[in-house]
Coordinates of C-alpha atoms in Angstrom, one line a residue:
M22 CA 13.2 27.3 -45.9
S23 CA 14.9 30.6 -46.4
A24 CA 17.9 31.6 -44.4
N25 CA 15.9 34.7 -43.6
S26 CA 12.6 32.9 -42.7
A27 CA 12.7 34.0 -39.1
D28 CA 12.9 37.6 -40.2
R29 CA 9.9 38.0 -42.5
S30 CA 8.8 41.4 -41.4
G31 CA 10.3 44.6 -40.2
R32 CA 12.7 47.1 -41.7
I33 CA 15.3 46.5 -44.4
D34 CA 17.9 48.7 -45.9
V35 CA 17.9 48.7 -49.7
V36 CA 21.4 49.5 -51.1
L37 CA 21.5 50.4 -54.8
V38 CA 25.1 50.1 -56.1
K39 CA 26.2 51.4 -59.5
A40 CA 29.7 51.1 -60.9
G41 CA 31.0 49.9 -57.6
R42 CA 29.7 52.8 -55.5
T43 CA 26.5 53.2 -53.5
K44 CA 24.1 55.3 -55.5
I45 CA 21.3 55.4 -52.9
R46 CA 20.5 53.7 -49.6
Y47 CA 17.0 53.8 -48.0
T48 CA 15.0 51.9 -45.5
G49 CA 11.8 50.1 -46.4
E50 CA 9.3 47.8 -44.9
L51 CA 10.1 44.1 -45.6
L52 CA 6.9 42.5 -46.9
T53 CA 8.1 39.0 -47.8
D54 CA 11.2 37.0 -48.4
D55 CA 10.6 33.5 -49.7
G56 CA 14.2 32.7 -50.3
T57 CA 14.0 33.7 -54.0
R58 CA 12.0 36.9 -54.1
V59 CA 12.1 39.8 -51.7
A60 CA 9.3 42.3 -51.6
V61 CA 9.8 45.7 -50.0
R62 CA 7.5 48.8 -49.6
A63 CA 9.1 52.2 -49.3
P64 CA 8.3 55.8 -49.9
W65 CA 9.9 57.6 -52.8
A66 CA 13.5 57.9 -51.7
G67 CA 14.6 60.6 -54.0
S68 CA 14.9 64.3 -53.0
G69 CA 12.1 66.3 -54.4
V70 CA 10.4 65.6 -57.7
R71 CA 11.9 63.6 -60.5
D72 CA 10.1 64.3 -63.8
F73 CA 11.0 61.9 -66.6
G74 CA 8.5 63.6 -69.0
F75 CA 6.4 60.4 -69.1
V76 CA 6.0 60.0 -65.3
R77 CA 6.8 62.0 -62.2
F78 CA 8.1 60.5 -59.0
E79 CA 7.4 62.8 -56.1
P80 CA 7.2 62.9 -52.3
G81 CA 4.3 60.8 -51.1
D82 CA 4.7 58.2 -53.9
V83 CA 4.9 54.6 -52.6
F84 CA 7.0 52.0 -54.2
T85 CA 6.4 48.2 -53.8
E86 CA 9.6 46.7 -54.9
Y87 CA 10.3 43.1 -56.0
Y88 CA 13.9 41.8 -56.1
W89 CA 15.0 38.3 -57.1
R90 CA 18.1 36.3 -56.1
D91 CA 17.9 34.4 -59.4
R92 CA 16.9 37.0 -61.9
W93 CA 18.6 40.0 -63.5
Y94 CA 16.0 42.6 -62.7
A95 CA 13.9 44.3 -60.1
V96 CA 10.4 45.6 -60.6
K97 CA 9.0 48.6 -58.7
E98 CA 5.3 49.2 -58.7
V99 CA 4.7 53.0 -58.3
R100 CA 1.6 54.5 -56.7
S101 CA 0.8 58.1 -55.9
A102 CA 0.1 59.3 -52.4
S103 CA -3.6 58.8 -53.1
G104 CA -3.0 55.1 -54.1
A105 CA -3.4 55.6 -57.9
L106 CA -1.2 53.2 -59.9
K107 CA 1.3 55.2 -62.0
G108 CA 3.1 52.1 -63.4
W109 CA 6.1 49.9 -63.0
Y110 CA 9.7 51.0 -63.1
C111 CA 11.9 48.0 -63.9
D112 CA 15.7 48.1 -63.2
I113 CA 18.0 45.7 -64.9
T114 CA 20.3 44.5 -62.1
R115 CA 22.5 41.6 -61.1
P116 CA 20.6 39.1 -58.9
S117 CA 20.0 40.7 -55.5
V118 CA 21.9 39.7 -52.3
R119 CA 20.4 39.9 -48.9
S120 CA 22.6 39.8 -45.8
G121 CA 20.5 40.2 -42.6
P122 CA 18.8 43.7 -42.6
E123 CA 20.4 44.7 -45.9
L124 CA 19.5 44.0 -49.5
V125 CA 22.2 44.9 -52.0
V126 CA 21.3 45.4 -55.7
E127 CA 23.8 46.3 -58.5
D128 CA 22.2 48.5 -61.1
L129 CA 23.3 47.7 -64.7
D130 CA 22.0 51.0 -66.2
L131 CA 19.2 49.5 -68.4
D132 CA 15.6 50.2 -67.4
L133 CA 12.0 49.7 -68.6
W134 CA 9.0 51.8 -67.8
V135 CA 5.5 50.4 -68.1
C136 CA 2.6 52.8 -67.6
A137 CA -0.4 51.7 -65.5
D138 CA -2.6 50.9 -68.5
G139 CA 0.2 49.2 -70.4
T140 CA 0.0 51.6 -73.4
D141 CA 3.4 53.2 -72.9
I142 CA 6.3 50.8 -72.6
R143 CA 9.8 52.4 -72.8
R144 CA 13.3 51.0 -72.9
L145 CA 15.5 53.5 -71.0
D146 CA 19.2 54.3 -70.7
E147 CA 20.5 52.0 -73.4
D148 CA 23.0 54.7 -74.2
E149 CA 24.3 54.6 -70.6
F150 CA 24.5 50.8 -70.7
A151 CA 26.6 51.0 -73.9
A152 CA 28.9 53.6 -72.4
S153 CA 29.3 51.6 -69.2
G154 CA 31.8 49.2 -70.8
L155 CA 30.1 46.2 -69.3
A156 CA 30.0 44.4 -72.7
E157 CA 33.8 44.5 -72.7
S158 CA 34.5 44.0 -69.0
D159 CA 31.9 41.3 -68.4
P160 CA 30.3 40.0 -71.6
G161 CA 28.3 37.4 -69.8
A162 CA 26.7 39.9 -67.5
A163 CA 26.0 42.3 -70.4
Q164 CA 24.3 39.4 -72.3
A165 CA 22.2 38.5 -69.2
A166 CA 21.2 42.2 -68.8
L167 CA 20.0 42.5 -72.3
A168 CA 18.1 39.2 -72.1
A169 CA 16.4 40.4 -68.9
L170 CA 15.3 43.7 -70.6
D171 CA 13.9 41.7 -73.5
E172 CA 12.1 39.3 -71.1
L173 CA 10.5 42.2 -69.2
E174 CA 9.5 44.0 -72.3
S175 CA 7.9 40.8 -73.6
L176 CA 6.0 40.3 -70.4
A177 CA 4.8 43.9 -70.5
R178 CA 3.5 43.5 -74.0
G179 CA 1.9 40.1 -73.2
D180 CA 0.3 39.1 -69.9
G181 CA 1.6 42.2 -68.2
I182 CA 3.9 42.8 -65.3
T183 CA 1.2 42.0 -62.8
A184 CA 1.4 38.3 -63.7
L185 CA 5.1 38.3 -62.8
L186 CA 4.3 39.9 -59.4
A187 CA 1.4 37.6 -58.4

């Protein structure tokens, strides 16, 4: 039984940390926490529209986010305000840590985008990852991050991300 089993619903603060500093903090609805995977639903937490060229995140978008305590990534299912699936934004992270009403996730710069129909799969921010110095400062973490990115890309090109989230 999870240490958080008594608190399976309600609000949770998601804290995204990058390079030792809080990048963003937002409150979401805790959907489930089975002791290994935490699922959260939250509205787009950015300010205004973020246009990547291949997808736009905008006010009204809803993210259903999946975090693992034993995996080096988080997967965010992105839907428009009307409920249409845009795709999955996958962050390469250290395993998440939950302490009461707070879920802390350390972003390791690498990302993967998978569009709704699976025809557009993109590895993102590999240049930022290389520039981060993680390979020198923590080679084990860098290796785990690259392996996690490869795993997610393989899933996206195979059974799809939905199999992971089932």
